[in-house]
GROMACS .gro file of C-alpha atoms in nm:
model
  326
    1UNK     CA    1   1.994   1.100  -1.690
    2UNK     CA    2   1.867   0.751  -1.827
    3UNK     CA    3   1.499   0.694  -1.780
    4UNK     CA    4   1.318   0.330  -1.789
    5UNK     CA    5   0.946   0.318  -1.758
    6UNK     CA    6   0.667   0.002  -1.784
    7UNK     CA    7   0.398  -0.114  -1.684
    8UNK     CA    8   0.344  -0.388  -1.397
    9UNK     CA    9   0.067  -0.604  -1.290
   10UNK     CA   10   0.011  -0.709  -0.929
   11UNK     CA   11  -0.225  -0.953  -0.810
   12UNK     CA   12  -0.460  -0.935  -0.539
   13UNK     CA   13  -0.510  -1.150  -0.266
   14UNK     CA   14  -0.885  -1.280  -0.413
   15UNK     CA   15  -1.025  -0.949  -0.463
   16UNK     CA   16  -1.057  -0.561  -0.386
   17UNK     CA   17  -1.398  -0.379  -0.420
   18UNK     CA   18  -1.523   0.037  -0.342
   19UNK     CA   19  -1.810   0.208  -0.440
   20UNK     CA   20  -1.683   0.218  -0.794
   21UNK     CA   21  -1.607  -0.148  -0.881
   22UNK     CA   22  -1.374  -0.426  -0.823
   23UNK     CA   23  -1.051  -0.503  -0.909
   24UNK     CA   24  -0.832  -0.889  -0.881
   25UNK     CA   25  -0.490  -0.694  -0.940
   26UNK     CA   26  -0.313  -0.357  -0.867
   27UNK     CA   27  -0.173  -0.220  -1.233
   28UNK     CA   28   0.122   0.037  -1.140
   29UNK     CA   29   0.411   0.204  -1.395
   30UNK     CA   30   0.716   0.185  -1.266
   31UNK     CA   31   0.966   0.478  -1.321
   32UNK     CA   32   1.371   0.414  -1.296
   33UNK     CA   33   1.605   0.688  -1.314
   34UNK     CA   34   2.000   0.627  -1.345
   35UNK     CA   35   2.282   0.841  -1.331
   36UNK     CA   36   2.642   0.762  -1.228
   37UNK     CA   37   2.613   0.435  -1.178
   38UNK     CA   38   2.315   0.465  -0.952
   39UNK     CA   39   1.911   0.408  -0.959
   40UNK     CA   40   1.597   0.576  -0.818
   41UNK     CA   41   1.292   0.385  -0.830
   42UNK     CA   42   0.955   0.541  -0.822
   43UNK     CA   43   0.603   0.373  -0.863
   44UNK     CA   44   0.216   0.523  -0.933
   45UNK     CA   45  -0.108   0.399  -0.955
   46UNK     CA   46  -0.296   0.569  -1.241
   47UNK     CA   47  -0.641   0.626  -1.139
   48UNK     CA   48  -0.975   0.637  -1.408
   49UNK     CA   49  -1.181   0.853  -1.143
   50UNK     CA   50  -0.928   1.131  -1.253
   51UNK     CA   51  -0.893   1.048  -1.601
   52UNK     CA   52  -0.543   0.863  -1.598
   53UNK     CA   53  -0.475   0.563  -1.746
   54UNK     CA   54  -0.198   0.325  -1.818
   55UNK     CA   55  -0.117   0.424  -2.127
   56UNK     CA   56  -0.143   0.827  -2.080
   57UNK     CA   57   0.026   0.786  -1.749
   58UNK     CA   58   0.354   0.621  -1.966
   59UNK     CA   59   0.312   0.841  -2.271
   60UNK     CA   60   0.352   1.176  -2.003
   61UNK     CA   61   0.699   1.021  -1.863
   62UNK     CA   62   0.812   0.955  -2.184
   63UNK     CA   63   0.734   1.287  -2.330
   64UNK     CA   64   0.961   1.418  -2.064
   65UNK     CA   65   1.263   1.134  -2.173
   66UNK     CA   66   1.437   1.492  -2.366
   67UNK     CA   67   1.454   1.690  -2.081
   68UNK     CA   68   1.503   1.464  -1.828
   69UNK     CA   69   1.852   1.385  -2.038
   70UNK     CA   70   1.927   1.750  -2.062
   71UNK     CA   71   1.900   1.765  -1.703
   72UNK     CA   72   1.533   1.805  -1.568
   73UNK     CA   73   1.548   1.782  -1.199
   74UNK     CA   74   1.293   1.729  -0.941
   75UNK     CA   75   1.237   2.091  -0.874
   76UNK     CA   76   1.202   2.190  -1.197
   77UNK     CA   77   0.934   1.858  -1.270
   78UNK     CA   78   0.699   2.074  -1.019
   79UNK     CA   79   0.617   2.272  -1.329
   80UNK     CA   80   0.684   2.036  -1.590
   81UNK     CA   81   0.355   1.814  -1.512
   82UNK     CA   82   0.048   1.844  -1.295
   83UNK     CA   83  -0.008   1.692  -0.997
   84UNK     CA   84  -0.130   1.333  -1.088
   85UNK     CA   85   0.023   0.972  -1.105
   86UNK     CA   86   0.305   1.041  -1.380
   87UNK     CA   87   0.468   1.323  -1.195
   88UNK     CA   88   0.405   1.111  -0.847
   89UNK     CA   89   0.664   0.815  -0.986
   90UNK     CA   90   0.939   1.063  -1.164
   91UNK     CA   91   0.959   1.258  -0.849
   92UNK     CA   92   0.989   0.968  -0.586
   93UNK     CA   93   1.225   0.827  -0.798
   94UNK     CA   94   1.418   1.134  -0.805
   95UNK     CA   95   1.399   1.157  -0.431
   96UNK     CA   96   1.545   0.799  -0.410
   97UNK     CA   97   1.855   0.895  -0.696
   98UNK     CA   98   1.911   1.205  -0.494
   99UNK     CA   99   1.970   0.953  -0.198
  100UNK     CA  100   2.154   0.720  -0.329
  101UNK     CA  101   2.396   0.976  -0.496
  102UNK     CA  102   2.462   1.160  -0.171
  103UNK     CA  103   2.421   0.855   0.038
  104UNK     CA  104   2.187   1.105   0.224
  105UNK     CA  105   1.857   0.957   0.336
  106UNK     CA  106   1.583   1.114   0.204
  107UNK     CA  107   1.402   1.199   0.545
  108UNK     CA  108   1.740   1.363   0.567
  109UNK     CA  109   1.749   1.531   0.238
  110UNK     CA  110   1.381   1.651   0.304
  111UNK     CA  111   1.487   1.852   0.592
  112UNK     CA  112   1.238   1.617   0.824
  113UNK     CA  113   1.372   1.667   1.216
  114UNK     CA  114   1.480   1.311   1.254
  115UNK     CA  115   1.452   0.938   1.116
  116UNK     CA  116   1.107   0.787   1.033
  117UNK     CA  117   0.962   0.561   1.266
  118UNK     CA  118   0.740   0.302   1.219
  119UNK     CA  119   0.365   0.349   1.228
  120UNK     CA  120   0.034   0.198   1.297
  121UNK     CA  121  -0.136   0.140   0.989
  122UNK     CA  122  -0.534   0.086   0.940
  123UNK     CA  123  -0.612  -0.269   0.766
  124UNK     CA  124  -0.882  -0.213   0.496
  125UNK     CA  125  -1.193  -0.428   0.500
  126UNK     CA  126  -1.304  -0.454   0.103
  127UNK     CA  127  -1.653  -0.351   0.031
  128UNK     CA  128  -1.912  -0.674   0.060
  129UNK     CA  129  -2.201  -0.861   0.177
  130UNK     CA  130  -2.318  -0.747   0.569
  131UNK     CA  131  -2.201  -1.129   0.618
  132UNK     CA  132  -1.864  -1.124   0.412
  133UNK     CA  133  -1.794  -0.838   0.617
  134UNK     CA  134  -1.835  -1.005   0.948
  135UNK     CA  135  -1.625  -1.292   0.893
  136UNK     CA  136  -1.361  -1.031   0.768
  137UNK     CA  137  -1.380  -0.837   1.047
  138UNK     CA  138  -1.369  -1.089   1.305
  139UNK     CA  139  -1.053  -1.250   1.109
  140UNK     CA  140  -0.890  -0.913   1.141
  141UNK     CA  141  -1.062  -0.815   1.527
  142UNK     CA  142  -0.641  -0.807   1.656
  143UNK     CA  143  -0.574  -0.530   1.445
  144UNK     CA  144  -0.635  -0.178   1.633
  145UNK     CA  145  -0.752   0.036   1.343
  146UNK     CA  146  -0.979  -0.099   1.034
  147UNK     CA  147  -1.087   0.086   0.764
  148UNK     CA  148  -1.415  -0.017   0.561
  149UNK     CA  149  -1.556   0.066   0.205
  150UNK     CA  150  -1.896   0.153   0.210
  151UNK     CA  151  -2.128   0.225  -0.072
  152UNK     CA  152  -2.506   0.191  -0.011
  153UNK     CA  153  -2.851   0.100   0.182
  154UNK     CA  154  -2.670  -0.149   0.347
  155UNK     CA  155  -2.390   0.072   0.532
  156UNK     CA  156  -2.545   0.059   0.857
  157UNK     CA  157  -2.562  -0.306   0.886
  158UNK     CA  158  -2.217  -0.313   0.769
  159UNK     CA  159  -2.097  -0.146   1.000
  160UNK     CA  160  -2.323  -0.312   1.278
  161UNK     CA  161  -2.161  -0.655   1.134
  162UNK     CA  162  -1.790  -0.553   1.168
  163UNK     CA  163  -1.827  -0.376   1.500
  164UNK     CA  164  -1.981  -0.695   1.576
  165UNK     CA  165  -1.691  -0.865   1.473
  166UNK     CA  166  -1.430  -0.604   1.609
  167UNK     CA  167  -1.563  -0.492   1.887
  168UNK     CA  168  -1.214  -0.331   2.045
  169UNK     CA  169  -1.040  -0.170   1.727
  170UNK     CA  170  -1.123   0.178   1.612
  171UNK     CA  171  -1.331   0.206   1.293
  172UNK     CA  172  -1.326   0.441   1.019
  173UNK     CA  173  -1.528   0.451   0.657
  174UNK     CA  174  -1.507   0.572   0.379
  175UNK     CA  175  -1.806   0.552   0.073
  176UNK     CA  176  -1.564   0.628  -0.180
  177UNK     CA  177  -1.824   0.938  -0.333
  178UNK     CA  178  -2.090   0.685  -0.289
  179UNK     CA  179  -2.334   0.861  -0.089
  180UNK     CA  180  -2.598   1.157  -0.105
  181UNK     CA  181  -2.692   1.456   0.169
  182UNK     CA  182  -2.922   1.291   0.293
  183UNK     CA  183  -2.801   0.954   0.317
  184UNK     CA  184  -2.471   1.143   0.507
  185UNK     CA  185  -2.724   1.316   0.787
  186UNK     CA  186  -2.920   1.004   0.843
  187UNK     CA  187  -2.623   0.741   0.876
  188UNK     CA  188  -2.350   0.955   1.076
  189UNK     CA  189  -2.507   0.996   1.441
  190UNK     CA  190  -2.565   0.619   1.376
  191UNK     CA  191  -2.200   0.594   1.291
  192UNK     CA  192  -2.095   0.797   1.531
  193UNK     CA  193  -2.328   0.578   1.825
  194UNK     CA  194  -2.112   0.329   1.660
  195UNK     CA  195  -1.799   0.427   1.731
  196UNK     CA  196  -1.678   0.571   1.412
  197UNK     CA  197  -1.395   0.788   1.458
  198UNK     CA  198  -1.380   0.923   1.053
  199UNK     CA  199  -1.596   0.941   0.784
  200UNK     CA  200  -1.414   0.953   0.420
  201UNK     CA  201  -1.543   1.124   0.139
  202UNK     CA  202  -1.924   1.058   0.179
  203UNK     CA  203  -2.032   1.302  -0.096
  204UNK     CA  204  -1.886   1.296  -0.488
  205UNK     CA  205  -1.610   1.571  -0.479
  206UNK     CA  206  -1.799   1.844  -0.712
  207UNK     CA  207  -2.146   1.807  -0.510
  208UNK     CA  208  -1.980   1.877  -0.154
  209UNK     CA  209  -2.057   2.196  -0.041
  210UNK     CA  210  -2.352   2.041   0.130
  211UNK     CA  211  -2.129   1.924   0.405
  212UNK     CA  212  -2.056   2.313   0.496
  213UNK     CA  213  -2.484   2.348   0.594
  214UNK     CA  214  -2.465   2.020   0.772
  215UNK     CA  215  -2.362   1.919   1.129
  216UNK     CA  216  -2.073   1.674   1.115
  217UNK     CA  217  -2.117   1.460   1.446
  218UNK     CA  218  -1.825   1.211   1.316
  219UNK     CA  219  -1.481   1.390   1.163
  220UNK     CA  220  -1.504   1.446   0.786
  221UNK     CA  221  -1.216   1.352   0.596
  222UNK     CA  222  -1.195   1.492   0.207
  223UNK     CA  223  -0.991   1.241  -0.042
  224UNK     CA  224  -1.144   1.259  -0.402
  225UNK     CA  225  -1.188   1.635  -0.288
  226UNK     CA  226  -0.784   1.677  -0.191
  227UNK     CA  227  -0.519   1.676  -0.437
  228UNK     CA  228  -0.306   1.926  -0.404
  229UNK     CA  229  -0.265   2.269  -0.203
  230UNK     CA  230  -0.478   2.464  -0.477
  231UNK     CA  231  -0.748   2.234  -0.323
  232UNK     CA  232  -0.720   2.354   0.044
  233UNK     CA  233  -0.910   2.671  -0.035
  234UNK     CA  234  -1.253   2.452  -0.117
  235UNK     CA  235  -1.213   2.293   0.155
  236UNK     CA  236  -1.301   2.581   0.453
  237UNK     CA  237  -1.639   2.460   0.614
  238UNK     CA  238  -1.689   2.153   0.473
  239UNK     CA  239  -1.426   1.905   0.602
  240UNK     CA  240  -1.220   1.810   0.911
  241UNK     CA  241  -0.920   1.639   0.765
  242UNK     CA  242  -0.743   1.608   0.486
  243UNK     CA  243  -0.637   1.220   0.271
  244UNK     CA  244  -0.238   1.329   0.157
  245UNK     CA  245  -0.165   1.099  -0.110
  246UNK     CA  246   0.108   1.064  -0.283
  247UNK     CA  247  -0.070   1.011  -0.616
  248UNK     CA  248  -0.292   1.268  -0.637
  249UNK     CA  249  -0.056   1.549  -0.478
  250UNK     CA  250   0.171   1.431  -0.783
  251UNK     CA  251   0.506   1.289  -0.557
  252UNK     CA  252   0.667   1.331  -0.213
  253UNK     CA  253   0.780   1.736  -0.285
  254UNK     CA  254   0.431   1.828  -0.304
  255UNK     CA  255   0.277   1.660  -0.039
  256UNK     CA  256   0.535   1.738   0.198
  257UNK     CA  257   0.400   2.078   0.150
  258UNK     CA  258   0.055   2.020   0.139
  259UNK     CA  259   0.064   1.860   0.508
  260UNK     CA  260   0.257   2.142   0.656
  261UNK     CA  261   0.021   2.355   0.475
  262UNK     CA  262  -0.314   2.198   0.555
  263UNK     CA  263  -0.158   2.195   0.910
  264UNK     CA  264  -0.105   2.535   0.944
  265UNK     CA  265  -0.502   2.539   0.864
  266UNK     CA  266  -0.566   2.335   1.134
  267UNK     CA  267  -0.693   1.996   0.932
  268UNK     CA  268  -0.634   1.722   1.087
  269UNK     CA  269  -0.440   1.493   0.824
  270UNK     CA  270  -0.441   1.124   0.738
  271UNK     CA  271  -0.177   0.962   0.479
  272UNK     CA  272  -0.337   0.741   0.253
  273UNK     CA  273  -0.196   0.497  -0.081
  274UNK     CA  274  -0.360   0.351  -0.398
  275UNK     CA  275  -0.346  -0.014  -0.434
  276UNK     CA  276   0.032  -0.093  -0.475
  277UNK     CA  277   0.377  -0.256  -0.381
  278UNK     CA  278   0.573  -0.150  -0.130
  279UNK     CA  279   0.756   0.118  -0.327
  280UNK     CA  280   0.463   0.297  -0.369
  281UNK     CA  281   0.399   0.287   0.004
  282UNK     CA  282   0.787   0.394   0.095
  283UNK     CA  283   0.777   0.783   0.076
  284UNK     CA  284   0.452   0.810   0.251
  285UNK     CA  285   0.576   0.650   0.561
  286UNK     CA  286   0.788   0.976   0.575
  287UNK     CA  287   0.424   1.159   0.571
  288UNK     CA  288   0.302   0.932   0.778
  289UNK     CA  289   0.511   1.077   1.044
  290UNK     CA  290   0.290   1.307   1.321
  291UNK     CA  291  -0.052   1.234   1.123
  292UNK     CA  292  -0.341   1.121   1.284
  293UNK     CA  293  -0.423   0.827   1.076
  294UNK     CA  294  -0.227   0.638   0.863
  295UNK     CA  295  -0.350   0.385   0.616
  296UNK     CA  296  -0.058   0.237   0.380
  297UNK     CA  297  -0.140  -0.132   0.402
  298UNK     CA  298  -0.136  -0.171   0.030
  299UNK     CA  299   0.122  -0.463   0.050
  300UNK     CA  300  -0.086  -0.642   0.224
  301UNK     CA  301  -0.373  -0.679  -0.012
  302UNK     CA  302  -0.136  -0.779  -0.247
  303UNK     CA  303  -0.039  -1.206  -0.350
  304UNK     CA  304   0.291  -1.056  -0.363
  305UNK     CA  305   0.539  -0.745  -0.308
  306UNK     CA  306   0.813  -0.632  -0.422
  307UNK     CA  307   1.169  -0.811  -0.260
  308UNK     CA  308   1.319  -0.574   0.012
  309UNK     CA  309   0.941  -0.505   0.087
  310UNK     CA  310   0.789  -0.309   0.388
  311UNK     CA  311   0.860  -0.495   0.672
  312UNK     CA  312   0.474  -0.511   0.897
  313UNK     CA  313   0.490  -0.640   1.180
  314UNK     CA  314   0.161  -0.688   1.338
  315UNK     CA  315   0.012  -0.369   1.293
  316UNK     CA  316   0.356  -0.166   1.255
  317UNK     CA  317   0.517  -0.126   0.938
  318UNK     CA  318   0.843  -0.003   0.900
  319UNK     CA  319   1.040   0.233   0.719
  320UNK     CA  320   1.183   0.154   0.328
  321UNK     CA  321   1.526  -0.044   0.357
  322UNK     CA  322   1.764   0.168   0.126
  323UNK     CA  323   1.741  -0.140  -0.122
  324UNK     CA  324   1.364  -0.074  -0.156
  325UNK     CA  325   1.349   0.308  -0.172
  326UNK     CA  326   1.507   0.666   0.013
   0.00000   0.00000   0.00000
């Protein structure tokens, strides 16, 4: 097995800001695996909130370059690394070699019940001024689902603006950590008078139990709180749906499991991306399948994707091309 891995830099349509900063481009690593004359691509966003960078992200694939030759599959990379960004690329792009080796698409190879179809993705409205928001909004008013990043005294009015804006799509939020108890009880009956359907990590991941004492009159949704199954168990009380990404779950194997797990719990799930081409959207559209919300428009913040991108058509976007991924 022949491994390439680098870094790549994509640039953002003007910019992209949360609670914890802004950013002008999306920096991904790139993973290629070859074998018999054929390639699986797989691509990750490493992530500072959880410690990954660039660098560290690379230097953990690479570490792996020995094995991986000796033949390291996918099933055996479960153990090999933690869930994170580094194990999310190898094993997507294992996924896609598997595919392309068996010319067997990966829905297929998954065991999923029948093709992916396309989905209804939310369109995510950048954290900024009450007035920037408006305009955005009402540029964006066609699209039936819009997500927006909130992160301070101004929420309400934010929300006010862009409901102003959009008046007929469905609005969820998410504060990105940003906001405290009681910041959370005071804002979401306001939200919910609103018409906020979700509310997205309000509270920073390791001061949440707070949400278990207090009434939730809008859907909570845990993200920063989610990675992996080992996280469901923290999660009893205080939350109404889980964020499956592919990042933090650490690739398509493990969050595959995680949704039929969190499921089973009865959490209402939503599949969610990091800032990114189209081949880092391309497995979760096979997640995306069943789940209440979907939110992998992470092409379309982008100056540029990938070619043999997602196709989006108005709100839809499609399933990966076998050129692109699966």
């Amino acid at each position: 097995m022949d491994l390439k891995v680098g870094h790549e830099s994509w640039p953002i349509r003007g910019s992209f800001t949360i609670s914890r900063g802004s950013k002008t481009t999306a920096e991904v690593v790139l993973v290629e695996l070859s074998r018999d004359g054929k390639t699986g691509r797989g691509e990750c966003v490493p992530y500072a909130r959880y410690g990954e960078t660039i660098e560290g992200v690379i230097r953990e694939i690479e570490e792996l370059r020995q094995s991986l030759s000796e033949g390291l599959d996918r099933r055996a990379l479960q153990s090999a690394l933690p869930s994170g960004a580094a194990r999310n690329a190898l094993d997507c792009a294992f996924w896609d070699l598997e595919a392309k080796l068996s010319g067997t698409p990966v829905w297929e190879l998954a065991g999923l019940p029948s093709s992916p179809e396309p989905v209804t993705t939310a369109y995510t409205l950048s954290l900024e001024s009450v007035e920037e928001m408006h305009r955005n909004a009402a540029a964006n008013a066609h699209r039936p689902l819009l997500k927006l990043k909130l992160a301070g005294p101004e929420d309400l009015e934010r929300v006010k603006a862009v409901r102003e804006g959009a008046p007929n799509s469905k609005l969820i939020v998410d504060a990105n950590e940003g906001w405290d108890a009681g910041f959370y009880s005071h804002l979401a009956p306001q939200l919910r008078t609103l018409g906020v359907e979700m509310i997205e990590q309000p509270l920073p991941a390791e001061k949440d139990e707070g949400l278990a004492e207090i009434e939730r009159p809008v859907s909570v949704c845990a993200d920063e709180s989610c990675h992996d199954r080992t996280s469901l168990p923290k999660l009893a009380g205080r939350y109404d749906m889980v964020n499956i990404k592919l990042d933090k779950a650490g690739g398509l194997t493990e969050a595959l499991a995680l949704k039929a797990a969190a499921e089973a719990e009865g959490y209402g799930v939503m599949i969610g991306c990091m800032l990114a081409t189209s081949l880092a959207m391309a497995p979760g559209i096979l997640l995306a399948q069943g789940a209440e919300i979907v939110d992998l428009d992470g092409p379309l913040l982008l100056a540029k994707d990938r070619p043999n991108g997602l196709r989006f058509d108005g709100n839809s976007v499609y399933p990966a091309e076998p050129a692109l991924w699966g």
